PDB file of C-alpha atoms in Angstrom:
ATOM      1  CA  ARG A 283     -16.460-170.746 122.121  1.00  0.00           C
ATOM      2  CA  LEU A 284     -13.642-168.642 123.473  1.00  0.00           C
ATOM      3  CA  PHE A 285     -11.236-169.685 120.698  1.00  0.00           C
ATOM      4  CA  PRO A 286     -13.497-170.583 117.765  1.00  0.00           C
ATOM      5  CA  THR A 287     -10.629-171.561 115.454  1.00  0.00           C
ATOM      6  CA  TRP A 288      -9.051-174.002 117.936  1.00  0.00           C
ATOM      7  CA  THR A 289      -9.640-177.726 117.753  1.00  0.00           C
ATOM      8  CA  SER A 290     -11.022-179.589 120.752  1.00  0.00           C
ATOM      9  CA  ASP A 291      -7.555-181.010 121.371  1.00  0.00           C
ATOM     10  CA  GLN A 292      -6.048-177.513 121.472  1.00  0.00           C
ATOM     11  CA  VAL A 293      -8.721-176.313 123.904  1.00  0.00           C
ATOM     12  CA  ASN A 294      -8.234-179.368 126.134  1.00  0.00           C
ATOM     13  CA  THR A 295      -4.446-178.961 126.086  1.00  0.00           C
ATOM     14  CA  MET A 296      -4.698-175.287 127.045  1.00  0.00           C
ATOM     15  CA  ALA A 297      -7.215-176.039 129.804  1.00  0.00           C
ATOM     16  CA  ALA A 298      -5.040-178.804 131.270  1.00  0.00           C
ATOM     17  CA  GLU A 299      -2.003-176.519 131.237  1.00  0.00           C
ATOM     18  CA  LYS A 300      -3.960-173.720 132.942  1.00  0.00           C
ATOM     19  CA  GLU A 301      -5.013-176.072 135.728  1.00  0.00           C
ATOM     20  CA  ARG A 302      -1.483-177.475 136.093  1.00  0.00           C
ATOM     21  CA  GLN A 303      -0.131-173.946 136.483  1.00  0.00           C
ATOM     22  CA  PHE A 304      -2.784-173.180 139.109  1.00  0.00           C
ATOM     23  CA  ARG A 305      -1.706-176.167 141.200  1.00  0.00           C
ATOM     24  CA  GLU A 306       1.971-175.280 140.776  1.00  0.00           C
ATOM     25  CA  ARG A 307       1.497-171.642 141.813  1.00  0.00           C
ATOM     26  CA  ALA A 308      -1.006-172.221 144.613  1.00  0.00           C
ATOM     27  CA  GLY A 309       0.928-174.974 146.390  1.00  0.00           C
ATOM     28  CA  GLY A 310       2.469-172.964 149.198  1.00  0.00           C
ATOM     29  CA  SER A 311      -0.044-170.167 149.532  1.00  0.00           C
ATOM     30  CA  LEU A 312      -3.367-171.820 150.312  1.00  0.00           C
ATOM     31  CA  LEU A 313      -5.156-170.791 153.468  1.00  0.00           C
ATOM     32  CA  PRO A 314      -8.542-171.977 154.735  1.00  0.00           C
ATOM     33  CA  LEU A 315     -11.372-169.509 155.175  1.00  0.00           C
ATOM     34  CA  PRO A 316     -11.464-168.133 158.714  1.00  0.00           C
ATOM     35  CA  GLY A 317     -13.451-170.458 160.946  1.00  0.00           C
ATOM     36  CA  LEU A 318     -13.293-173.495 158.641  1.00  0.00           C
ATOM     37  CA  TYR A 319     -11.301-175.663 161.040  1.00  0.00           C
ATOM     38  CA  ASP A 320     -13.471-174.605 163.997  1.00  0.00           C
ATOM     39  CA  LEU A 321     -16.577-175.579 162.025  1.00  0.00           C
ATOM     40  CA  MET A 322     -15.064-178.917 161.021  1.00  0.00           C
ATOM     41  CA  ASN A 323     -13.962-179.670 164.589  1.00  0.00           C
ATOM     42  CA  GLU A 324     -17.407-178.819 165.955  1.00  0.00           C
ATOM     43  CA  ALA A 325     -19.065-181.047 163.373  1.00  0.00           C
ATOM     44  CA  LYS A 326     -16.708-183.875 164.320  1.00  0.00           C
ATOM     45  CA  ARG A 327     -17.400-183.341 168.027  1.00  0.00           C
ATOM     46  CA  ARG A 328     -21.135-183.633 167.347  1.00  0.00           C
ATOM     47  CA  ASN A 329     -20.736-186.625 164.989  1.00  0.00           C
ATOM     48  CA  ILE A 330     -22.034-184.589 162.055  1.00  0.00           C
ATOM     49  CA  ARG A 331     -20.795-185.911 158.739  1.00  0.00           C
ATOM     50  CA  ILE A 332     -19.258-183.369 156.379  1.00  0.00           C
ATOM     51  CA  ALA A 333     -18.398-183.343 152.695  1.00  0.00           C
ATOM     52  CA  ALA A 334     -16.470-181.118 150.330  1.00  0.00           C
ATOM     53  CA  VAL A 335     -18.202-179.997 147.139  1.00  0.00           C
ATOM     54  CA  SER A 336     -16.543-178.147 144.286  1.00  0.00           C
ATOM     55  CA  ASN A 337     -17.079-177.337 140.648  1.00  0.00           C
ATOM     56  CA  ALA A 338     -13.302-177.354 140.162  1.00  0.00           C
ATOM     57  CA  PRO A 339     -11.669-180.072 138.072  1.00  0.00           C
ATOM     58  CA  ARG A 340     -11.181-183.200 140.185  1.00  0.00           C
ATOM     59  CA  LEU A 341      -7.376-182.870 140.297  1.00  0.00           C
ATOM     60  CA  ASN A 342      -7.696-179.319 141.630  1.00  0.00           C
ATOM     61  CA  ALA A 343     -10.306-180.275 144.213  1.00  0.00           C
ATOM     62  CA  LEU A 344      -8.123-183.132 145.507  1.00  0.00           C
ATOM     63  CA  PHE A 345      -5.118-180.809 145.487  1.00  0.00           C
ATOM     64  CA  LEU A 346      -6.986-178.242 147.607  1.00  0.00           C
ATOM     65  CA  ILE A 347      -8.188-180.841 150.084  1.00  0.00           C
ATOM     66  CA  ASP A 348      -4.683-182.274 150.452  1.00  0.00           C
ATOM     67  CA  HIS A 349      -3.130-178.850 150.998  1.00  0.00           C
ATOM     68  CA  LEU A 350      -5.692-177.712 153.571  1.00  0.00           C
ATOM     69  CA  LYS A 351      -5.377-180.749 155.858  1.00  0.00           C
TER      70      LYS A 351
END
């Protein structure tokens, strides 16, 4: 464990705060990778279904998707 003396509640509180700060700071500065929208448009044109996969916490993943629309 990173903080062996912390309780699970302390670890969870710190982790939630870290993720909240990420969303707060990243809000206006997110940019898609070059070519992402071209790839998505081509997939749509060809009726190819697409999905987003992430190992980020769900709130962060939804935040990223919303901000890259």
